[in-house]
Amino acid sequence: MDDRLESFLRSKIRSAGRQYADAKRAYANARRAALADLPQDAEGKARIVCRRYAERRAVELDARARPACFDPDHPDCEGCVRDVRDGRVETW
């Protein structure tokens, strides 16, 4: 009986840890998107239109307000970051 209880408690603690990590990540995403003044999805990701691939995306922003898909060697990505910082990025 002790093994079942221990297993049950471990699974509940792991689940709580995952939920905490998800909530912490969503809060950080929402905070960065709010600072960049961008619309957000339910997970706090910024809703932008990717200039490189011309598609709608929900992306996480890093501490420098760059989308997670940012490629520093691509001119469209550089333009996207400038637009995010200037508040001109296309959103949905």
N, CA, C and O atoms as a printed pandas DataFrame, in Angstrom:
     atom_number atom_name residue_name chain_id  residue_number  x_coord  y_coord  z_coord
0              1         N          MET        A               1    0.817   -1.186    0.000
1              2        CA          MET        A               1    0.000    0.000    0.000
2              3         C          MET        A               1    0.864    1.255    0.000
3              4         O          MET        A               1    0.491    2.252   -0.617
4              5         N          ASP        A               2    1.995    1.230    0.668
5              6        CA          ASP        A               2    2.874    2.387    0.727
6              7         C          ASP        A               2    3.416    2.751   -0.651
7              8         O          ASP        A               2    3.574    3.931   -0.964
8              9         N          ASP        A               3    3.701    1.740   -1.477
9             10        CA          ASP        A               3    4.215    1.996   -2.821
10            11         C          ASP        A               3    3.188    2.734   -3.678
11            12         O          ASP        A               3    3.534    3.634   -4.443
12            13         N          ARG        A               4    1.923    2.341   -3.539
13            14        CA          ARG        A               4    0.873    3.012   -4.310
14            15         C          ARG        A               4    0.707    4.453   -3.872
15            16         O          ARG        A               4    0.532    5.338   -4.710
16            17         N          LEU        A               5    0.758    4.700   -2.590
17            18        CA          LEU        A               5    0.629    6.057   -2.063
18            19         C          LEU        A               5    1.814    6.918   -2.514
19            20         O          LEU        A               5    1.642    8.066   -2.924
20            21         N          GLU        A               6    3.008    6.345   -2.431
21            22        CA          GLU        A               6    4.206    7.071   -2.850
22            23         C          GLU        A               6    4.134    7.396   -4.350
23            24         O          GLU        A               6    4.461    8.510   -4.759
24            25         N          SER        A               7    3.719    6.451   -5.145
25            26        CA          SER        A               7    3.583    6.668   -6.584
26            27         C          SER        A               7    2.542    7.743   -6.887
27            28         O          SER        A               7    2.752    8.608   -7.736
28            29         N          PHE        A               8    1.424    7.672   -6.181
29            30        CA          PHE        A               8    0.366    8.663   -6.363
30            31         C          PHE        A               8    0.863   10.071   -6.017
31            32         O          PHE        A               8    0.635   11.021   -6.765
32            33         N          LEU        A               9    1.543   10.189   -4.877
33            34        CA          LEU        A               9    2.052   11.496   -4.458
34            35         C          LEU        A               9    3.095   12.038   -5.430
35            36         O          LEU        A               9    3.096   13.229   -5.743
36            37         N          ARG        A              10    3.974   11.174   -5.902
37            38        CA          ARG        A              10    4.981   11.606   -6.879
38            39         C          ARG        A              10    4.337   12.133   -8.157
39            40         O          ARG        A              10    4.760   13.160   -8.688
40            41         N          SER        A              11    3.321   11.438   -8.649
41            42        CA          SER        A              11    2.668   11.876   -9.884
42            43         C          SER        A              11    1.955   13.208   -9.679
43            44         O          SER        A              11    1.967   14.058  -10.569
44            45         N          LYS        A              12    1.336   13.397   -8.514
45            46        CA          LYS        A              12    0.655   14.662   -8.229
46            47         C          LYS        A              12    1.655   15.812   -8.088
47            48         O          LYS        A              12    1.398   16.923   -8.551
48            49         N          ILE        A              13    2.780   15.544   -7.454
49            50        CA          ILE        A              13    3.808   16.577   -7.292
50            51         C          ILE        A              13    4.412   16.942   -8.649
51            52         O          ILE        A              13    4.644   18.121   -8.915
52            53         N          ARG        A              14    4.671   15.957   -9.509
53            54        CA          ARG        A              14    5.172   16.231  -10.863
54            55         C          ARG        A              14    4.173   17.064  -11.653
55            56         O          ARG        A              14    4.548   18.015  -12.339
56            57         N          SER        A              15    2.918   16.705  -11.553
57            58        CA          SER        A              15    1.866   17.439  -12.252
58            59         C          SER        A              15    1.801   18.892  -11.771
59            60         O          SER        A              15    1.681   19.814  -12.577
60            61         N          ALA        A              16    1.881   19.082  -10.479
61            62        CA          ALA        A              16    1.861   20.438   -9.921
62            63         C          ALA        A              16    3.087   21.227  -10.386
63            64         O          ALA        A              16    2.982   22.421  -10.668
64            65         N          GLY        A              17    4.223   20.582  -10.467
65            66        CA          GLY        A              17    5.439   21.240  -10.948
66            67         C          GLY        A              17    5.311   21.674  -12.391
67            68         O          GLY        A              17    5.732   22.773  -12.751
68            69         N          ARG        A              18    4.734   20.818  -13.224
69            70        CA          ARG        A              18    4.528   21.168  -14.633
70            71         C          ARG        A              18    3.544   22.324  -14.768
71            72         O          ARG        A              18    3.753   23.230  -15.574
72            73         N          GLN        A              19    2.472   22.293  -13.982
73            74        CA          GLN        A              19    1.496   23.377  -14.027
74            75         C          GLN        A              19    2.128   24.692  -13.578
75            76         O          GLN        A              19    1.851   25.741  -14.159
76            77         N          TYR        A              20    2.962   24.646  -12.562
77            78        CA          TYR        A              20    3.655   25.850  -12.098
78            79         C          TYR        A              20    4.574   26.388  -13.193
79            80         O          TYR        A              20    4.589   27.591  -13.451
80            81         N          ALA        A              21    5.338   25.512  -13.836
81            82        CA          ALA        A              21    6.240   25.941  -14.902
82            83         C          ALA        A              21    5.459   26.546  -16.064
83            84         O          ALA        A              21    5.871   27.564  -16.621
84            85         N          ASP        A              22    4.336   25.932  -16.436
85            86        CA          ASP        A              22    3.501   26.470  -17.517
86            87         C          ASP        A              22    2.956   27.847  -17.153
87            88         O          ASP        A              22    2.955   28.757  -17.982
88            89         N          ALA        A              23    2.496   28.000  -15.919
89            90        CA          ALA        A              23    1.953   29.286  -15.479
90            91         C          ALA        A              23    3.042   30.355  -15.442
91            92         O          ALA        A              23    2.808   31.501  -15.826
92            93         N          LYS        A              24    4.211   29.985  -14.987
93            94        CA          LYS        A              24    5.327   30.932  -14.928
94            95         C          LYS        A              24    5.720   31.380  -16.340
95            96         O          LYS        A              24    5.966   32.564  -16.569
96            97         N          ARG        A              25    5.780   30.445  -17.274
97            98        CA          ARG        A              25    6.122   30.760  -18.661
98            99         C          ARG        A              25    5.051   31.645  -19.294
99           100         O          ARG        A              25    5.378   32.601  -19.998
100          101         N          ALA        A              26    3.778   31.339  -19.053
101          102        CA          ALA        A              26    2.681   32.143  -19.605
102          103         C          ALA        A              26    2.710   33.564  -19.045
103          104         O          ALA        A              26    2.471   34.528  -19.772
104          105         N          TYR        A              27    3.004   33.688  -17.754
105          106        CA          TYR        A              27    3.090   35.018  -17.142
106          107         C          TYR        A              27    4.217   35.825  -17.775
107          108         O          TYR        A              27    4.031   36.997  -18.102
108          109         N          ALA        A              28    5.382   35.211  -17.950
109          110        CA          ALA        A              28    6.525   35.913  -18.548
110          111         C          ALA        A              28    6.209   36.315  -19.992
111          112         O          ALA        A              28    6.535   37.424  -20.416
112          113         N          ASN        A              29    5.577   35.415  -20.741
113          114        CA          ASN        A              29    5.204   35.731  -22.123
114          115         C          ASN        A              29    4.231   36.898  -22.173
115          116         O          ASN        A              29    4.403   37.821  -22.969
116          117         N          ALA        A              30    3.218   36.858  -21.331
117          118        CA          ALA        A              30    2.215   37.915  -21.317
118          119         C          ALA        A              30    2.839   39.246  -20.906
119          120         O          ALA        A              30    2.493   40.291  -21.458
120          121         N          ARG        A              31    3.734   39.213  -19.963
121          122        CA          ARG        A              31    4.384   40.444  -19.507
122          123         C          ARG        A              31    5.199   41.077  -20.620
123          124         O          ARG        A              31    5.129   42.288  -20.828
124          125         N          ARG        A              32    5.977   40.266  -21.344
125          126        CA          ARG        A              32    6.784   40.804  -22.449
126          127         C          ARG        A              32    5.899   41.308  -23.577
127          128         O          ARG        A              32    6.175   42.358  -24.159
128          129         N          ALA        A              33    4.830   40.567  -23.895
129          130        CA          ALA        A              33    3.919   41.003  -24.958
130          131         C          ALA        A              33    3.213   42.294  -24.560
131          132         O          ALA        A              33    2.989   43.162  -25.404
132          133         N          ALA        A              34    2.862   42.426  -23.295
133          134        CA          ALA        A              34    2.205   43.651  -22.827
134          135         C          ALA        A              34    3.168   44.826  -22.886
135          136         O          ALA        A              34    2.772   45.932  -23.254
136          137         N          LEU        A              35    4.427   44.602  -22.527
137          138        CA          LEU        A              35    5.412   45.672  -22.595
138          139         C          LEU        A              35    5.634   46.126  -24.030
139          140         O          LEU        A              35    5.893   47.303  -24.280
140          141         N          ALA        A              36    5.534   45.198  -24.968
141          142        CA          ALA        A              36    5.676   45.541  -26.381
142          143         C          ALA        A              36    4.361   46.046  -26.953
143          144         O          ALA        A              36    4.299   46.414  -28.126
144          145         N          ASP        A              37    3.293   46.069  -26.128
145          146        CA          ASP        A              37    1.968   46.546  -26.521
146          147         C          ASP        A              37    1.427   45.773  -27.723
147          148         O          ASP        A              37    0.978   46.362  -28.707
148          149         N          LEU        A              38    1.477   44.446  -27.626
149          150        CA          LEU        A              38    0.979   43.577  -28.690
150          151         C          LEU        A              38   -0.202   42.761  -28.183
151          152         O          LEU        A              38   -0.278   42.447  -26.995
152          153         N          PRO        A              39   -1.129   42.416  -29.083
153          154        CA          PRO        A              39   -2.225   41.534  -28.660
154          155         C          PRO        A              39   -1.667   40.158  -28.302
155          156         O          PRO        A              39   -0.628   39.742  -28.814
156          157         N          GLN        A              40   -2.381   39.455  -27.405
157          158        CA          GLN        A              40   -1.905   38.175  -26.902
158          159         C          GLN        A              40   -2.944   37.090  -27.089
159          160         O          GLN        A              40   -4.145   37.353  -27.146
160          161         N          ASP        A              41   -2.449   35.852  -27.183
161          162        CA          ASP        A              41   -3.367   34.721  -27.199
162          163         C          ASP        A              41   -3.600   34.271  -25.758
163          164         O          ASP        A              41   -3.138   34.923  -24.823
164          165         N          ALA        A              42   -4.307   33.174  -25.577
165          166        CA          ALA        A              42   -4.656   32.698  -24.238
166          167         C          ALA        A              42   -3.435   32.300  -23.412
167          168         O          ALA        A              42   -3.500   32.299  -22.183
168          169         N          GLU        A              43   -2.327   31.964  -24.064
169          170        CA          GLU        A              43   -1.110   31.562  -23.355
170          171         C          GLU        A              43   -0.165   32.736  -23.113
171          172         O          GLU        A              43    0.927   32.547  -22.575
172          173         N          GLY        A              44   -0.568   33.936  -23.499
173          174        CA          GLY        A              44    0.271   35.108  -23.299
174          175         C          GLY        A              44    1.281   35.338  -24.398
175          176         O          GLY        A              44    2.152   36.197  -24.262
176          177         N          LYS        A              45    1.188   34.592  -25.486
177          178        CA          LYS        A              45    2.105   34.778  -26.606
178          179         C          LYS        A              45    1.625   35.952  -27.456
179          180         O          LYS        A              45    0.424   36.188  -27.591
180          181         N          ALA        A              46    2.581   36.681  -28.025
181          182        CA          ALA        A              46    2.249   37.814  -28.884
182          183         C          ALA        A              46    1.722   37.310  -30.226
183          184         O          ALA        A              46    2.269   36.374  -30.809
184          185         N          ARG        A              47    0.662   37.939  -30.701
185          186        CA          ARG        A              47    0.077   37.556  -31.989
186          187         C          ARG        A              47    0.575   38.534  -33.053
187          188         O          ARG        A              47    0.140   39.684  -33.105
188          189         N          ILE        A              48    1.491   38.063  -33.898
189          190        CA          ILE        A              48    2.056   38.910  -34.948
190          191         C          ILE        A              48    1.907   38.225  -36.301
191          192         O          ILE        A              48    1.612   37.033  -36.388
192          193         N          VAL        A              49    2.119   39.012  -37.353
193          194        CA          VAL        A              49    2.178   38.461  -38.706
194          195         C          VAL        A              49    3.647   38.431  -39.094
195          196         O          VAL        A              49    4.304   39.470  -39.154
196          197         N          CYS        A              50    4.150   37.250  -39.354
197          198        CA          CYS        A              50    5.561   37.050  -39.692
198          199         C          CYS        A              50    5.855   37.681  -41.058
199          200         O          CYS        A              50    5.202   37.363  -42.051
200          201         N          ARG        A              51    6.826   38.561  -41.094
201          202        CA          ARG        A              51    7.195   39.202  -42.365
202          203         C          ARG        A              51    7.945   38.236  -43.268
203          204         O          ARG        A              51    7.846   38.320  -44.492
204          205         N          ARG        A              52    8.683   37.332  -42.678
205          206        CA          ARG        A              52    9.499   36.398  -43.467
206          207         C          ARG        A              52    8.637   35.394  -44.231
207          208         O          ARG        A              52    8.879   35.132  -45.409
208          209         N          TYR        A              53    7.629   34.834  -43.557
209          210        CA          TYR        A              53    6.806   33.803  -44.181
210          211         C          TYR        A              53    5.381   34.269  -44.460
211          212         O          TYR        A              53    4.570   33.496  -44.971
212          213         N          ALA        A              54    5.066   35.511  -44.135
213          214        CA          ALA        A              54    3.740   36.098  -44.371
214          215         C          ALA        A              54    2.623   35.203  -43.821
215          216         O          ALA        A              54    1.683   34.838  -44.528
216          217         N          GLU        A              55    2.760   34.865  -42.539
217          218        CA          GLU        A              55    1.743   34.051  -41.885
218          219         C          GLU        A              55    1.511   34.553  -40.470
219          220         O          GLU        A              55    2.389   35.160  -39.857
220          221         N          ARG        A              56    0.319   34.290  -39.966
221          222        CA          ARG        A              56   -0.008   34.678  -38.592
222          223         C          ARG        A              56    0.645   33.699  -37.634
223          224         O          ARG        A              56    0.613   32.486  -37.842
224          225         N          ARG        A              57    1.245   34.252  -36.567
225          226        CA          ARG        A              57    1.914   33.411  -35.581
226          227         C          ARG        A              57    1.651   33.936  -34.181
227          228         O          ARG        A              57    1.520   35.142  -33.970
228          229         N          ALA        A              58    1.577   33.034  -33.244
229          230        CA          ALA        A              58    1.585   33.382  -31.823
230          231         C          ALA        A              58    2.966   32.982  -31.326
231          232         O          ALA        A              58    3.310   31.800  -31.305
232          233         N          VAL        A              59    3.757   33.976  -30.925
233          234        CA          VAL        A              59    5.154   33.720  -30.577
234          235         C          VAL        A              59    5.493   34.254  -29.201
235          236         O          VAL        A              59    4.888   35.214  -28.723
236          237         N          GLU        A              60    6.463   33.621  -28.576
237          238        CA          GLU        A              60    7.015   34.132  -27.332
238          239         C          GLU        A              60    8.015   35.223  -27.697
239          240         O          GLU        A              60    8.674   35.150  -28.734
240          241         N          LEU        A              61    8.122   36.229  -26.844
241          242        CA          LEU        A              61    9.110   37.279  -27.017
242          243         C          LEU        A              61   10.200   37.101  -25.975
243          244         O          LEU        A              61    9.920   36.747  -24.829
244          245         N          ASP        A              62   11.454   37.348  -26.376
245          246        CA          ASP        A              62   12.531   37.269  -25.398
246          247         C          ASP        A              62   12.635   38.596  -24.651
247          248         O          ASP        A              62   11.812   39.488  -24.859
248          249         N          ALA        A              63   13.619   38.731  -23.799
249          250        CA          ALA        A              63   13.765   39.930  -22.967
250          251         C          ALA        A              63   14.028   41.183  -23.798
251          252         O          ALA        A              63   13.806   42.297  -23.325
252          253         N          ARG        A              64   14.498   41.010  -25.034
253          254        CA          ARG        A              64   14.765   42.154  -25.911
254          255         C          ARG        A              64   13.635   42.381  -26.912
255          256         O          ARG        A              64   13.823   43.062  -27.920
256          257         N          ALA        A              65   12.455   41.807  -26.632
257          258        CA          ALA        A              65   11.249   41.950  -27.467
258          259         C          ALA        A              65   11.452   41.397  -28.867
259          260         O          ALA        A              65   10.936   41.951  -29.838
260          261         N          ARG        A              66   12.201   40.306  -28.974
261          262        CA          ARG        A              66   12.385   39.628  -30.253
262          263         C          ARG        A              66   11.560   38.351  -30.240
263          264         O          ARG        A              66   11.566   37.622  -29.249
264          265         N          PRO        A              67   10.847   38.070  -31.334
265          266        CA          PRO        A              67   10.075   36.820  -31.411
266          267         C          PRO        A              67   11.001   35.609  -31.324
267          268         O          PRO        A              67   12.173   35.681  -31.692
268          269         N          ALA        A              68   10.460   34.502  -30.834
269          270        CA          ALA        A              68   11.247   33.273  -30.696
270          271         C          ALA        A              68   11.759   32.774  -32.042
271          272         O          ALA        A              68   12.778   32.085  -32.095
272          273         N          CYS        A              69   11.073   33.111  -33.125
273          274        CA          CYS        A              69   11.476   32.664  -34.459
274          275         C          CYS        A              69   12.517   33.590  -35.093
275          276         O          CYS        A              69   12.879   33.397  -36.254
276          277         N          PHE        A              70   13.000   34.584  -34.361
277          278        CA          PHE        A              70   13.934   35.586  -34.869
278          279         C          PHE        A              70   15.220   34.953  -35.387
279          280         O          PHE        A              70   15.836   34.130  -34.710
280          281         N          ASP        A              71   15.622   35.352  -36.611
281          282        CA          ASP        A              71   16.880   34.929  -37.225
282          283         C          ASP        A              71   17.691   36.194  -37.485
283          284         O          ASP        A              71   17.323   36.987  -38.352
284          285         N          PRO        A              72   18.786   36.403  -36.754
285          286        CA          PRO        A              72   19.534   37.657  -36.891
286          287         C          PRO        A              72   20.151   37.871  -38.268
287          288         O          PRO        A              72   20.528   38.993  -38.606
288          289         N          ASP        A              73   20.259   36.814  -39.066
289          290        CA          ASP        A              73   20.867   36.934  -40.392
290          291         C          ASP        A              73   19.855   37.195  -41.499
291          292         O          ASP        A              73   20.234   37.295  -42.666
292          293         N          HIS        A              74   18.585   37.307  -41.156
293          294        CA          HIS        A              74   17.561   37.500  -42.187
294          295         C          HIS        A              74   17.008   38.926  -42.111
295          296         O          HIS        A              74   16.589   39.368  -41.041
296          297         N          PRO        A              75   17.002   39.651  -43.239
297          298        CA          PRO        A              75   16.541   41.049  -43.215
298          299         C          PRO        A              75   15.075   41.214  -42.823
299          300         O          PRO        A              75   14.721   42.210  -42.191
300          301         N          ASP        A              76   14.218   40.267  -43.183
301          302        CA          ASP        A              76   12.812   40.366  -42.779
302          303         C          ASP        A              76   12.670   40.277  -41.269
303          304         O          ASP        A              76   11.837   40.971  -40.685
304          305         N          CYS        A              77   13.476   39.430  -40.623
305          306        CA          CYS        A              77   13.430   39.303  -39.170
306          307         C          CYS        A              77   13.920   40.587  -38.499
307          308         O          CYS        A              77   13.354   41.019  -37.494
308          309         N          GLU        A              78   14.956   41.188  -39.044
309          310        CA          GLU        A              78   15.441   42.459  -38.502
310          311         C          GLU        A              78   14.353   43.528  -38.611
311          312         O          GLU        A              78   14.146   44.304  -37.677
312          313         N          GLY        A              79   13.659   43.567  -39.749
313          314        CA          GLY        A              79   12.567   44.527  -39.936
314          315         C          GLY        A              79   11.422   44.261  -38.976
315          316         O          GLY        A              79   10.804   45.197  -38.469
316          317         N          CYS        A              80   11.136   43.001  -38.726
317          318        CA          CYS        A              80   10.075   42.632  -37.801
318          319         C          CYS        A              80   10.390   43.135  -36.397
319          320         O          CYS        A              80    9.519   43.690  -35.728
320          321         N          VAL        A              81   11.624   42.946  -35.950
321          322        CA          VAL        A              81   12.022   43.395  -34.613
322          323         C          VAL        A              81   11.920   44.913  -34.508
323          324         O          VAL        A              81   11.456   45.433  -33.494
324          325         N          ARG        A              82   12.349   45.625  -35.547
325          326        CA          ARG        A              82   12.215   47.087  -35.538
326          327         C          ARG        A              82   10.754   47.494  -35.448
327          328         O          ARG        A              82   10.407   48.423  -34.718
328          329         N          ASP        A              83    9.891   46.793  -36.195
329          330        CA          ASP        A              83    8.461   47.098  -36.162
330          331         C          ASP        A              83    7.848   46.813  -34.798
331          332         O          ASP        A              83    7.000   47.574  -34.333
332          333         N          VAL        A              84    8.265   45.721  -34.146
333          334        CA          VAL        A              84    7.761   45.399  -32.804
334          335         C          VAL        A              84    8.152   46.516  -31.845
335          336         O          VAL        A              84    7.322   46.984  -31.065
336          337         N          ARG        A              85    9.401   46.942  -31.897
337          338        CA          ARG        A              85    9.884   47.983  -30.984
338          339         C          ARG        A              85    9.219   49.331  -31.249
339          340         O          ARG        A              85    8.991   50.109  -30.323
340          341         N          ASP        A              86    8.907   49.606  -32.524
341          342        CA          ASP        A              86    8.278   50.886  -32.881
342          343         C          ASP        A              86    6.756   50.840  -32.775
343          344         O          ASP        A              86    6.084   51.858  -32.943
344          345         N          GLY        A              87    6.214   49.648  -32.493
345          346        CA          GLY        A              87    4.755   49.515  -32.371
346          347         C          GLY        A              87    4.033   49.497  -33.698
347          348         O          GLY        A              87    2.846   49.818  -33.755
348          349         N          ARG        A              88    4.721   49.129  -34.769
349          350        CA          ARG        A              88    4.125   49.123  -36.107
350          351         C          ARG        A              88    3.940   47.723  -36.673
351          352         O          ARG        A              88    3.531   47.586  -37.826
352          353         N          VAL        A              89    4.221   46.698  -35.915
353          354        CA          VAL        A              89    4.152   45.340  -36.431
354          355         C          VAL        A              89    2.689   44.979  -36.704
355          356         O          VAL        A              89    1.792   45.373  -35.959
356          357         N          GLU        A              90    2.465   44.228  -37.776
357          358        CA          GLU        A              90    1.110   43.792  -38.111
358          359         C          GLU        A              90    0.709   42.683  -37.159
359          360         O          GLU        A              90    1.476   41.752  -36.912
360          361         N          THR        A              91   -0.503   42.791  -36.624
361          362        CA          THR        A              91   -1.000   41.811  -35.650
362          363         C          THR        A              91   -2.329   41.250  -36.113
363          364         O          THR        A              91   -2.888   41.687  -37.119
364          365         N          TRP        A              92   -2.824   40.280  -35.372
365          366        CA          TRP        A              92   -4.151   39.687  -35.665
366          367         C          TRP        A              92   -4.874   39.414  -34.389
367          368         O          TRP        A              92   -6.000   38.918  -34.412
